[in-house]
mmCIF file of C-alpha atoms in Angstrom:
data_model
loop_
_atom_site.group_PDB
_atom_site.id
_atom_site.type_symbol
_atom_site.label_atom_id
_atom_site.label_comp_id
_atom_site.label_asym_id
_atom_site.label_seq_id
_atom_site.Cartn_x
_atom_site.Cartn_y
_atom_site.Cartn_z
ATOM 1 C CA MET A 14 25.190 -7.721 -32.676
ATOM 2 C CA GLU A 15 24.266 -6.525 -28.995
ATOM 3 C CA PRO A 16 27.126 -7.258 -26.186
ATOM 4 C CA GLN A 17 25.731 -9.720 -23.789
ATOM 5 C CA HIS A 18 24.579 -8.515 -20.226
ATOM 6 C CA PRO A 19 26.666 -9.728 -17.322
ATOM 7 C CA HIS A 20 23.956 -11.971 -16.334
ATOM 8 C CA ALA A 21 22.678 -13.585 -19.817
ATOM 9 C CA GLY A 22 20.785 -16.853 -19.386
ATOM 10 C CA ASP A 23 19.253 -15.780 -16.121
ATOM 11 C CA PRO A 24 15.452 -15.186 -16.687
ATOM 12 C CA VAL A 25 14.998 -12.656 -13.916
ATOM 13 C CA PHE A 26 17.979 -10.467 -15.496
ATOM 14 C CA ASP A 27 16.755 -11.134 -19.156
ATOM 15 C CA LEU A 28 13.402 -9.886 -18.530
ATOM 16 C CA HIS A 29 14.835 -6.880 -16.844
ATOM 17 C CA VAL A 30 17.201 -5.905 -19.760
ATOM 18 C CA GLY A 31 16.317 -2.391 -21.093
ATOM 19 C CA GLY A 32 14.001 -1.912 -17.932
ATOM 20 C CA LYS A 33 10.264 -2.683 -17.822
ATOM 21 C CA MET A 34 8.761 0.369 -19.155
ATOM 22 C CA GLU A 35 8.496 2.818 -22.169
ATOM 23 C CA THR A 36 6.270 5.766 -22.919
ATOM 24 C CA VAL A 37 3.810 5.276 -25.910
ATOM 25 C CA SER A 38 2.064 7.866 -27.832
ATOM 26 C CA THR A 39 -1.835 8.378 -27.851
ATOM 27 C CA VAL A 40 -1.928 10.206 -31.041
ATOM 28 C CA ALA A 41 -0.755 9.376 -34.583
ATOM 29 C CA LEU A 42 1.950 11.690 -35.914
ATOM 30 C CA THR A 43 1.952 10.673 -39.822
ATOM 31 C CA GLY A 44 1.995 13.950 -41.151
ATOM 32 C CA ARG A 45 2.375 17.629 -41.050
ATOM 33 C CA GLU A 46 -1.139 18.311 -40.195
ATOM 34 C CA GLU A 47 -1.067 16.104 -37.236
ATOM 35 C CA LEU A 48 2.091 17.525 -36.242
ATOM 36 C CA SER A 49 0.574 20.862 -36.306
ATOM 37 C CA LEU A 50 -2.039 19.909 -33.761
ATOM 38 C CA ALA A 51 -0.008 17.851 -31.537
ATOM 39 C CA TYR A 52 2.796 20.236 -31.381
ATOM 40 C CA THR A 53 3.544 23.597 -32.652
ATOM 41 C CA PRO A 54 1.417 25.960 -33.426
ATOM 42 C CA GLY A 55 -1.670 24.138 -32.292
ATOM 43 C CA VAL A 56 -0.583 23.068 -28.849
ATOM 44 C CA ALA A 57 -0.033 26.768 -28.390
ATOM 45 C CA ARG A 58 -4.059 27.287 -28.141
ATOM 46 C CA VAL A 59 -4.036 24.322 -25.560
ATOM 47 C CA CYS A 60 -1.371 25.918 -23.048
ATOM 48 C CA GLU A 61 -3.013 29.472 -23.349
ATOM 49 C CA ALA A 62 -6.303 27.933 -22.074
ATOM 50 C CA ILE A 63 -4.761 26.048 -19.247
ATOM 51 C CA ALA A 64 -3.101 29.552 -18.556
ATOM 52 C CA ALA A 65 -6.025 31.240 -18.083
ATOM 53 C CA ASP A 66 -7.970 28.183 -16.465
ATOM 54 C CA PRO A 67 -5.728 25.742 -14.625
ATOM 55 C CA SER A 68 -8.243 23.482 -14.069
ATOM 56 C CA MET A 69 -8.100 22.655 -17.851
ATOM 57 C CA THR A 70 -5.143 20.357 -17.128
ATOM 58 C CA GLN A 71 -7.899 17.982 -16.025
ATOM 59 C CA HIS A 72 -9.117 17.751 -19.457
ATOM 60 C CA TYR A 73 -6.200 18.524 -21.798
ATOM 61 C CA THR A 74 -2.946 16.853 -20.399
ATOM 62 C CA TRP A 75 -2.370 13.332 -18.870
ATOM 63 C CA VAL A 76 -1.774 14.922 -15.567
ATOM 64 C CA PRO A 77 -5.298 13.594 -13.802
ATOM 65 C CA ASN A 78 -4.299 9.869 -14.800
ATOM 66 C CA VAL A 79 -0.827 9.798 -13.688
ATOM 67 C CA VAL A 80 0.760 9.089 -10.309
ATOM 68 C CA ALA A 81 4.195 9.723 -9.189
ATOM 69 C CA ILE A 82 6.021 6.757 -7.344
ATOM 70 C CA VAL A 83 8.394 8.556 -5.224
ATOM 71 C CA THR A 84 11.115 6.824 -3.300
ATOM 72 C CA ASP A 85 14.276 7.583 -1.515
ATOM 73 C CA GLY A 86 15.392 3.739 -1.416
ATOM 74 C CA THR A 87 15.752 3.505 2.349
ATOM 75 C CA ALA A 88 13.395 0.694 2.827
ATOM 76 C CA VAL A 89 12.956 -1.090 -0.580
ATOM 77 C CA LEU A 90 11.143 -4.689 -0.341
ATOM 78 C CA GLY A 91 13.009 -6.977 2.266
ATOM 79 C CA LEU A 92 16.312 -5.181 1.183
ATOM 80 C CA GLY A 93 16.503 -2.121 3.397
ATOM 81 C CA ASP A 94 18.466 0.896 2.601
ATOM 82 C CA ILE A 95 20.109 -0.059 -0.910
ATOM 83 C CA GLY A 96 19.815 3.551 -2.212
ATOM 84 C CA PRO A 97 17.588 5.210 -5.148
ATOM 85 C CA ALA A 98 19.405 3.733 -7.963
ATOM 86 C CA ALA A 99 19.087 -0.093 -6.870
ATOM 87 C CA ALA A 100 15.385 1.047 -6.034
ATOM 88 C CA MET A 101 14.644 1.692 -9.764
ATOM 89 C CA PRO A 102 13.547 -2.040 -10.828
ATOM 90 C CA VAL A 103 11.168 -2.007 -7.975
ATOM 91 C CA MET A 104 9.583 1.382 -8.722
ATOM 92 C CA GLU A 105 9.375 0.298 -12.411
ATOM 93 C CA GLY A 106 7.962 -3.212 -11.380
ATOM 94 C CA LYS A 107 5.290 -0.805 -9.342
ATOM 95 C CA ALA A 108 4.528 1.454 -12.625
ATOM 96 C CA VAL A 109 3.559 -1.794 -14.410
ATOM 97 C CA LEU A 110 1.444 -2.846 -11.733
ATOM 98 C CA PHE A 111 -0.550 0.569 -11.669
ATOM 99 C CA LYS A 112 -1.070 0.159 -15.539
ATOM 100 C CA GLN A 113 -1.900 -3.567 -15.484
ATOM 101 C CA PHE A 114 -4.161 -3.641 -12.759
ATOM 102 C CA GLY A 115 -5.568 0.033 -12.420
ATOM 103 C CA GLY A 116 -5.253 1.325 -15.873
ATOM 104 C CA VAL A 117 -3.126 4.091 -14.341
ATOM 105 C CA ASP A 118 0.109 5.670 -15.674
ATOM 106 C CA ALA A 119 2.718 5.939 -13.537
ATOM 107 C CA VAL A 120 6.407 7.450 -13.510
ATOM 108 C CA PRO A 121 8.891 6.232 -11.041
ATOM 109 C CA ILE A 122 11.070 8.954 -9.324
ATOM 110 C CA CYS A 123 14.038 8.153 -6.995
ATOM 111 C CA LEU A 124 15.238 10.588 -5.097
ATOM 112 C CA ASP A 125 18.761 10.960 -4.026
ATOM 113 C CA THR A 126 18.268 12.348 -0.592
ATOM 114 C CA THR A 127 17.001 11.216 2.491
ATOM 115 C CA ASP A 128 16.388 14.369 4.123
ATOM 116 C CA VAL A 129 12.772 15.080 5.255
ATOM 117 C CA GLU A 130 12.879 18.656 4.336
ATOM 118 C CA GLU A 131 14.324 17.944 0.843
ATOM 119 C CA ILE A 132 12.131 15.049 -0.034
ATOM 120 C CA ILE A 133 9.014 17.107 0.873
ATOM 121 C CA GLU A 134 10.224 20.174 -0.945
ATOM 122 C CA THR A 135 10.961 17.814 -4.096
ATOM 123 C CA VAL A 136 7.667 16.235 -4.007
ATOM 124 C CA ALA A 137 5.773 19.537 -3.697
ATOM 125 C CA ARG A 138 7.603 20.895 -6.381
ATOM 126 C CA LEU A 139 7.009 18.124 -8.901
ATOM 127 C CA ALA A 140 3.345 17.647 -8.002
ATOM 128 C CA PRO A 141 1.865 20.020 -10.907
ATOM 129 C CA SER A 142 2.931 17.128 -13.245
ATOM 130 C CA PHE A 143 0.808 14.600 -11.427
ATOM 131 C CA GLY A 144 -2.767 13.638 -10.363
ATOM 132 C CA GLY A 145 -1.590 11.600 -7.179
ATOM 133 C CA ILE A 146 1.949 10.792 -5.288
ATOM 134 C CA ASN A 147 2.619 7.269 -4.193
ATOM 135 C CA LEU A 148 5.095 7.217 -1.496
ATOM 136 C CA GLU A 149 6.908 3.972 -1.705
ATOM 137 C CA ASP A 150 9.718 2.342 0.447
ATOM 138 C CA ILE A 151 10.620 5.180 2.600
ATOM 139 C CA SER A 152 11.529 4.182 5.909
ATOM 140 C CA ALA A 153 10.075 4.706 9.368
ATOM 141 C CA PRO A 154 9.309 7.008 11.114
ATOM 142 C CA ARG A 155 10.596 9.583 8.557
ATOM 143 C CA CYS A 156 7.632 8.414 6.238
ATOM 144 C CA PHE A 157 4.831 9.370 8.398
ATOM 145 C CA GLU A 158 5.860 13.184 8.640
ATOM 146 C CA ILE A 159 6.529 13.203 4.816
ATOM 147 C CA GLU A 160 3.074 11.743 4.002
ATOM 148 C CA ASP A 161 1.352 14.154 6.596
ATOM 149 C CA ARG A 162 3.013 17.168 5.404
ATOM 150 C CA LEU A 163 2.812 16.500 1.840
ATOM 151 C CA LYS A 164 -1.303 15.865 2.683
ATOM 152 C CA ALA A 165 -1.605 19.104 4.189
ATOM 153 C CA MET A 166 0.020 20.715 1.489
ATOM 154 C CA LEU A 167 -1.355 19.291 -1.835
ATOM 155 C CA ASP A 168 -4.681 19.171 -3.052
ATOM 156 C CA ILE A 169 -4.001 15.684 -4.769
ATOM 157 C CA PRO A 170 -4.153 12.171 -3.326
ATOM 158 C CA VAL A 171 -0.850 11.269 -1.270
ATOM 159 C CA PHE A 172 -0.831 7.406 -0.643
ATOM 160 C CA HIS A 173 2.000 5.784 1.106
ATOM 161 C CA ASP A 174 1.254 2.325 -0.057
ATOM 162 C CA ASP A 175 3.719 0.556 2.512
ATOM 163 C CA GLN A 176 1.241 1.900 4.856
ATOM 164 C CA HIS A 177 -2.202 2.106 3.592
ATOM 165 C CA GLY A 178 -2.115 -0.617 0.683
ATOM 166 C CA THR A 179 -0.882 -3.214 3.401
ATOM 167 C CA ALA A 180 -3.405 -2.153 5.966
ATOM 168 C CA VAL A 181 -6.391 -2.353 3.153
ATOM 169 C CA VAL A 182 -5.706 -5.710 2.265
ATOM 170 C CA VAL A 183 -5.174 -7.003 5.903
ATOM 171 C CA LEU A 184 -8.383 -5.554 6.782
ATOM 172 C CA ALA A 185 -10.059 -7.449 3.975
ATOM 173 C CA ALA A 186 -8.495 -10.946 4.905
ATOM 174 C CA LEU A 187 -9.255 -10.202 8.659
ATOM 175 C CA LYS A 188 -12.881 -9.700 7.728
ATOM 176 C CA ASN A 189 -13.419 -12.668 5.987
ATOM 177 C CA ALA A 190 -11.310 -14.761 8.609
ATOM 178 C CA LEU A 191 -13.478 -13.444 11.383
ATOM 179 C CA ARG A 192 -16.668 -14.523 9.534
ATOM 180 C CA LEU A 193 -15.237 -17.709 9.070
ATOM 181 C CA THR A 194 -14.312 -18.492 12.804
ATOM 182 C CA GLY A 195 -17.536 -16.734 14.283
ATOM 183 C CA ARG A 196 -15.938 -13.562 15.703
ATOM 184 C CA THR A 197 -16.857 -10.257 15.658
ATOM 185 C CA ALA A 198 -14.246 -7.099 15.395
ATOM 186 C CA GLU A 199 -15.229 -5.854 18.694
ATOM 187 C CA GLY A 200 -14.803 -9.188 20.578
ATOM 188 C CA THR A 201 -11.525 -9.972 18.996
ATOM 189 C CA ARG A 202 -7.959 -9.598 20.636
ATOM 190 C CA VAL A 203 -5.227 -8.840 18.071
ATOM 191 C CA VAL A 204 -1.445 -8.628 18.428
ATOM 192 C CA ILE A 205 0.204 -6.815 15.739
ATOM 193 C CA SER A 206 4.116 -7.539 15.409
ATOM 194 C CA GLY A 207 5.889 -4.611 13.874
ATOM 195 C CA ALA A 208 5.595 -0.829 14.541
ATOM 196 C CA GLY A 209 7.020 0.461 11.294
ATOM 197 C CA ALA A 210 4.989 1.873 8.442
ATOM 198 C CA ALA A 211 2.740 -1.144 7.919
ATOM 199 C CA GLY A 212 2.424 -2.006 11.755
ATOM 200 C CA VAL A 213 0.827 1.378 12.781
ATOM 201 C CA ALA A 214 -1.397 1.848 9.529
ATOM 202 C CA VAL A 215 -2.648 -2.018 10.192
ATOM 203 C CA ALA A 216 -3.161 -0.999 13.762
ATOM 204 C CA ARG A 217 -5.245 2.260 12.663
ATOM 205 C CA ILE A 218 -7.615 0.647 10.149
ATOM 206 C CA LEU A 219 -8.210 -2.360 12.454
ATOM 207 C CA LEU A 220 -9.232 0.239 15.068
ATOM 208 C CA GLU A 221 -11.424 2.088 12.496
ATOM 209 C CA ALA A 222 -13.058 -1.034 11.519
ATOM 210 C CA GLY A 223 -14.214 -1.588 15.043
ATOM 211 C CA VAL A 224 -11.262 -3.709 16.743
ATOM 212 C CA GLU A 225 -10.710 -2.801 20.284
ATOM 213 C CA ASP A 226 -8.450 -5.001 22.101
ATOM 214 C CA LEU A 227 -5.172 -4.498 20.244
ATOM 215 C CA ALA A 228 -1.754 -4.634 21.199
ATOM 216 C CA VAL A 229 1.030 -3.495 18.878
ATOM 217 C CA ILE A 230 4.669 -4.769 19.652
ATOM 218 C CA ASP A 231 8.275 -3.839 18.649
ATOM 219 C CA ARG A 232 11.652 -4.904 19.700
ATOM 220 C CA GLN A 233 11.291 -3.838 23.182
ATOM 221 C CA GLY A 234 7.708 -5.171 23.830
ATOM 222 C CA VAL A 235 4.279 -4.108 23.806
ATOM 223 C CA LEU A 236 3.706 -0.216 22.884
ATOM 224 C CA ASN A 237 2.274 1.154 26.144
ATOM 225 C CA SER A 238 2.281 4.734 28.073
ATOM 226 C CA ARG A 239 4.555 3.299 30.798
ATOM 227 C CA ARG A 240 7.215 3.275 28.390
ATOM 228 C CA SER A 241 9.871 6.186 28.100
ATOM 229 C CA ASP A 242 11.472 5.161 24.625
ATOM 230 C CA LEU A 243 8.486 5.786 22.281
ATOM 231 C CA THR A 244 8.538 8.326 19.293
ATOM 232 C CA PRO A 245 5.399 10.464 19.145
ATOM 233 C CA VAL A 246 3.736 8.092 16.534
ATOM 234 C CA LYS A 247 4.265 5.164 18.790
ATOM 235 C CA ALA A 248 3.146 7.034 21.876
ATOM 236 C CA ALA A 249 -0.023 7.999 20.104
ATOM 237 C CA LEU A 250 -0.740 4.183 19.110
ATOM 238 C CA ALA A 251 0.056 2.942 22.456
ATOM 239 C CA ARG A 252 -2.886 5.372 24.070
ATOM 240 C CA ASP A 253 -5.186 4.021 21.299
ATOM 241 C CA THR A 254 -4.181 0.206 21.794
ATOM 242 C CA ALA A 255 -2.615 -1.426 24.598
ATOM 243 C CA ASP A 256 -3.367 1.215 27.357
ATOM 244 C CA LYS A 257 -7.096 0.600 26.838
ATOM 245 C CA PHE A 258 -7.157 -3.052 27.858
ATOM 246 C CA GLY A 259 -3.565 -2.360 30.134
ATOM 247 C CA ARG A 260 -1.469 -4.578 28.068
ATOM 248 C CA SER A 261 2.111 -4.629 28.446
ATOM 249 C CA GLY A 262 5.269 -6.848 28.540
ATOM 250 C CA SER A 263 6.848 -9.218 25.809
ATOM 251 C CA LEU A 264 5.281 -11.005 22.573
ATOM 252 C CA ALA A 265 5.032 -13.885 24.806
ATOM 253 C CA ASP A 266 2.959 -11.973 27.387
ATOM 254 C CA ALA A 267 0.439 -10.629 24.554
ATOM 255 C CA MET A 268 0.237 -13.619 22.292
ATOM 256 C CA ALA A 269 -1.405 -15.749 25.166
ATOM 257 C CA GLY A 270 -4.962 -16.271 24.314
ATOM 258 C CA ALA A 271 -4.581 -13.942 21.627
ATOM 259 C CA ASP A 272 -7.087 -14.602 18.568
ATOM 260 C CA VAL A 273 -5.275 -12.968 16.064
ATOM 261 C CA TYR A 274 -1.767 -12.675 15.158
ATOM 262 C CA ILE A 275 -0.305 -10.306 12.305
ATOM 263 C CA GLY A 276 3.521 -10.065 11.555
ATOM 264 C CA VAL A 277 4.954 -7.295 9.749
ATOM 265 C CA SER A 278 8.434 -7.069 11.199
ATOM 266 C CA GLY A 279 10.204 -10.068 10.262
ATOM 267 C CA GLY A 280 11.979 -12.209 12.753
ATOM 268 C CA SER A 281 10.673 -15.802 14.029
ATOM 269 C CA VAL A 282 7.907 -16.525 16.385
ATOM 270 C CA PRO A 283 8.963 -19.644 18.755
ATOM 271 C CA GLU A 284 6.451 -22.563 18.582
ATOM 272 C CA GLU A 285 5.633 -22.340 22.160
ATOM 273 C CA ILE A 286 4.303 -19.006 21.852
ATOM 274 C CA VAL A 287 2.037 -19.679 18.601
ATOM 275 C CA ALA A 288 0.551 -22.542 20.758
ATOM 276 C CA SER A 289 -0.501 -20.359 23.545
ATOM 277 C CA MET A 290 -2.769 -18.332 21.200
ATOM 278 C CA ALA A 291 -6.934 -19.085 21.341
ATOM 279 C CA PRO A 292 -8.605 -21.903 19.751
ATOM 280 C CA ASP A 293 -9.329 -21.474 16.113
ATOM 281 C CA ALA A 294 -6.615 -18.562 16.061
ATOM 282 C CA ILE A 295 -5.671 -16.610 12.905
ATOM 283 C CA ILE A 296 -2.159 -15.856 11.986
ATOM 284 C CA PHE A 297 -1.011 -13.382 9.139
ATOM 285 C CA GLY A 298 2.872 -13.813 8.771
ATOM 286 C CA LEU A 299 3.545 -11.376 5.993
ATOM 287 C CA ALA A 300 7.622 -10.961 6.366
ATOM 288 C CA ASN A 301 8.814 -11.880 3.016
ATOM 289 C CA PRO A 302 10.502 -13.837 1.681
ATOM 290 C CA THR A 303 10.358 -15.660 5.360
ATOM 291 C CA PRO A 304 6.987 -15.349 7.317
ATOM 292 C CA GLU A 305 7.288 -14.723 10.982
ATOM 293 C CA VAL A 306 5.417 -17.997 11.310
ATOM 294 C CA HIS A 307 6.121 -20.383 9.027
ATOM 295 C CA PRO A 308 2.518 -21.670 7.220
ATOM 296 C CA ASP A 309 3.439 -25.412 8.149
ATOM 297 C CA LEU A 310 4.054 -24.317 11.872
ATOM 298 C CA ALA A 311 0.949 -22.017 11.729
ATOM 299 C CA HIS A 312 -1.354 -24.523 10.497
ATOM 300 C CA LYS A 313 -0.661 -26.926 13.307
ATOM 301 C CA TYR A 314 -2.457 -24.387 15.772
ATOM 302 C CA ALA A 315 -4.551 -21.874 13.749
ATOM 303 C CA ARG A 316 -7.538 -22.050 11.479
ATOM 304 C CA VAL A 317 -6.779 -19.226 9.186
ATOM 305 C CA VAL A 318 -3.227 -18.488 7.686
ATOM 306 C CA ALA A 319 -2.145 -15.650 5.383
ATOM 307 C CA THR A 320 1.314 -14.941 4.280
ATOM 308 C CA GLY A 321 2.955 -12.179 1.792
ATOM 309 C CA ARG A 322 4.068 -14.992 -0.419
ATOM 310 C CA SER A 323 2.292 -16.161 -3.794
ATOM 311 C CA ASP A 324 3.119 -19.551 -3.277
ATOM 312 C CA TYR A 325 0.776 -20.049 -0.467
ATOM 313 C CA PRO A 326 -2.986 -19.636 -0.034
ATOM 314 C CA ASN A 327 -4.252 -16.093 1.233
ATOM 315 C CA GLN A 328 -1.503 -13.913 -0.244
ATOM 316 C CA ILE A 329 -1.518 -10.501 1.074
ATOM 317 C CA ASN A 330 -0.377 -8.643 -1.583
ATOM 318 C CA ASN A 331 -0.863 -4.857 -1.971
ATOM 319 C CA VAL A 332 -1.645 -5.013 -5.670
ATOM 320 C CA LEU A 333 -5.287 -5.721 -4.439
ATOM 321 C CA ALA A 334 -5.475 -2.369 -3.437
ATOM 322 C CA PHE A 335 -3.432 0.589 -4.707
ATOM 323 C CA PRO A 336 -4.138 0.435 -8.523
ATOM 324 C CA GLY A 337 -8.314 0.367 -7.783
ATOM 325 C CA ILE A 338 -7.811 2.912 -5.146
ATOM 326 C CA PHE A 339 -5.778 5.723 -7.279
ATOM 327 C CA ARG A 340 -8.161 4.786 -10.146
ATOM 328 C CA GLY A 341 -11.601 5.282 -8.045
ATOM 329 C CA ALA A 342 -9.918 8.703 -6.726
ATOM 330 C CA PHE A 343 -8.789 9.646 -10.324
ATOM 331 C CA ASP A 344 -12.237 8.972 -11.493
ATOM 332 C CA VAL A 345 -13.732 11.581 -9.346
ATOM 333 C CA HIS A 346 -10.541 13.824 -9.187
ATOM 334 C CA ALA A 347 -10.227 13.441 -5.548
ATOM 335 C CA THR A 348 -8.358 15.713 -3.458
ATOM 336 C CA ALA A 349 -7.492 13.301 -1.040
ATOM 337 C CA ILE A 350 -7.580 9.498 -0.023
ATOM 338 C CA THR A 351 -9.700 9.250 3.209
ATOM 339 C CA GLU A 352 -9.874 6.630 5.869
ATOM 340 C CA GLY A 353 -13.400 6.136 4.588
ATOM 341 C CA MET A 354 -11.860 5.378 1.086
ATOM 342 C CA LYS A 355 -9.658 3.011 2.399
ATOM 343 C CA LEU A 356 -12.265 1.114 4.659
ATOM 344 C CA ALA A 357 -14.236 0.960 1.490
ATOM 345 C CA ALA A 358 -11.722 -0.774 -0.257
ATOM 346 C CA ALA A 359 -11.304 -3.125 2.037
ATOM 347 C CA HIS A 360 -14.801 -3.948 2.471
ATOM 348 C CA ALA A 361 -15.219 -4.500 -1.333
ATOM 349 C CA LEU A 362 -12.232 -6.839 -1.598
ATOM 350 C CA ALA A 363 -13.732 -8.926 1.319
ATOM 351 C CA ASP A 364 -17.194 -9.053 -0.090
ATOM 352 C CA LEU A 365 -15.648 -10.501 -3.640
ATOM 353 C CA VAL A 366 -14.999 -13.803 -1.778
ATOM 354 C CA GLY A 367 -18.334 -14.095 -0.876
ATOM 355 C CA ASP A 368 -19.994 -17.412 -0.727
ATOM 356 C CA ASP A 369 -16.782 -19.011 -1.700
ATOM 357 C CA LEU A 370 -14.998 -18.449 1.650
ATOM 358 C CA THR A 371 -12.927 -21.008 2.978
ATOM 359 C CA GLU A 372 -9.877 -21.265 5.110
ATOM 360 C CA GLU A 373 -7.715 -21.353 1.946
ATOM 361 C CA LEU A 374 -9.538 -18.327 0.590
ATOM 362 C CA VAL A 375 -10.245 -15.485 2.597
ATOM 363 C CA ILE A 376 -8.951 -12.747 0.065
ATOM 364 C CA PRO A 377 -9.222 -12.688 -3.622
ATOM 365 C CA SER A 378 -6.311 -13.477 -6.002
ATOM 366 C CA PRO A 379 -4.632 -10.658 -7.562
ATOM 367 C CA PHE A 380 -5.531 -11.893 -10.811
ATOM 368 C CA ASP A 381 -9.153 -12.066 -9.976
ATOM 369 C CA PRO A 382 -10.165 -9.702 -12.719
ATOM 370 C CA ARG A 383 -13.261 -8.306 -10.677
ATOM 371 C CA VAL A 384 -10.762 -6.601 -7.996
ATOM 372 C CA PRO A 385 -9.762 -3.658 -9.800
ATOM 373 C CA GLY A 386 -13.455 -2.589 -10.943
ATOM 374 C CA ALA A 387 -14.953 -3.490 -7.240
ATOM 375 C CA VAL A 388 -12.276 -1.298 -5.230
ATOM 376 C CA ARG A 389 -12.523 1.631 -8.020
ATOM 377 C CA GLU A 390 -16.096 1.898 -7.767
ATOM 378 C CA ALA A 391 -16.028 1.518 -3.989
ATOM 379 C CA VAL A 392 -13.418 4.141 -3.520
ATOM 380 C CA ALA A 393 -15.087 6.457 -6.004
ATOM 381 C CA THR A 394 -18.407 6.099 -4.073
ATOM 382 C CA ALA A 395 -16.472 6.898 -0.770
ATOM 383 C CA ALA A 396 -15.012 9.847 -2.070
ATOM 384 C CA ARG A 397 -17.873 11.343 -2.916
ATOM 385 C CA ARG A 398 -19.498 10.480 0.366
ATOM 386 C CA ASP A 399 -16.591 12.081 2.177
ATOM 387 C CA GLY A 400 -16.579 15.427 0.105
ATOM 388 C CA VAL A 401 -13.231 14.891 -1.462
ATOM 389 C CA ALA A 402 -14.589 14.274 -5.012
ATOM 390 C CA ARG A 403 -14.384 17.312 -7.653
ATOM 391 C CA ARG A 404 -16.646 15.413 -9.987
#
């Protein structure tokens, strides 16, 4: 009789007993002949073919269909720096989502180092085993350098989901919210609270999509070039955002008259600041489990409200993006995931809402069966257009 685990009877812990994943063979091994084909001596012929032409891994191994989910455990969900061992249940969950929603195999890799150089070197050495790298839950600002350098080193997609997955889904929902409220990207004033991985990426993709008047805020206020405390990443973002319209000051200063608030920071926005926004405002409070603006409060002043939670309408959930993005990239053996591929994914998601658009539906459900295929097709097409497809 198996001993009971310490939290027996708790459905969350019961579900996690033994982990959430296993390896399943795609070939039957029922006799000597099959064994000789799958392993020695037959496998040696495949190894020799790959040695002679390494591109044969694309045909005769699982490599082009598998992604490494890499973390150092420093920014896990809303839990923060809990370390690599405690991060594993989240990485397993991510792998299950890849398989369920994208048909992509994924391997969780939790690294026992937080050193930038060691992480980069480790991932680079592991890269021949994978068709793509999904960086996950690595704290800012280190995550920016890790991603940028790995992208330059490797000829496979490298994607930091906390940045780009969030950004893709935010843009999709915002595109529909703007359509619903009769706004254009160019004529909309946006405030982003949070200048970490997600905040920077959301700002960058909104700029790519045509938003011009954008202020990004950290704990010290609006990012602008008059501040002397900015990291290089924040300084570059300040030049492309608040500097253009002379925005500065506090959250209250930036929010007065703003059309859109996007929270990726945690904390709480006082009601008087929410009330100062423009009519028909759009509020995305994405901190989990407690949004920066509670939906009940947001609905008093905003026409469109989104959160990161599944128990409210308009959930901004990364699972809408990353499985289809990798599936589309893998379909064409892409060498990278470009800005064009991310924009294509966002537009495909937004377009799925179509004529069903309402205040309660600006983004599809993660369980909408059309989502993975639409994102996959859009990303593959964009990869070919951007010149990063190998087939």
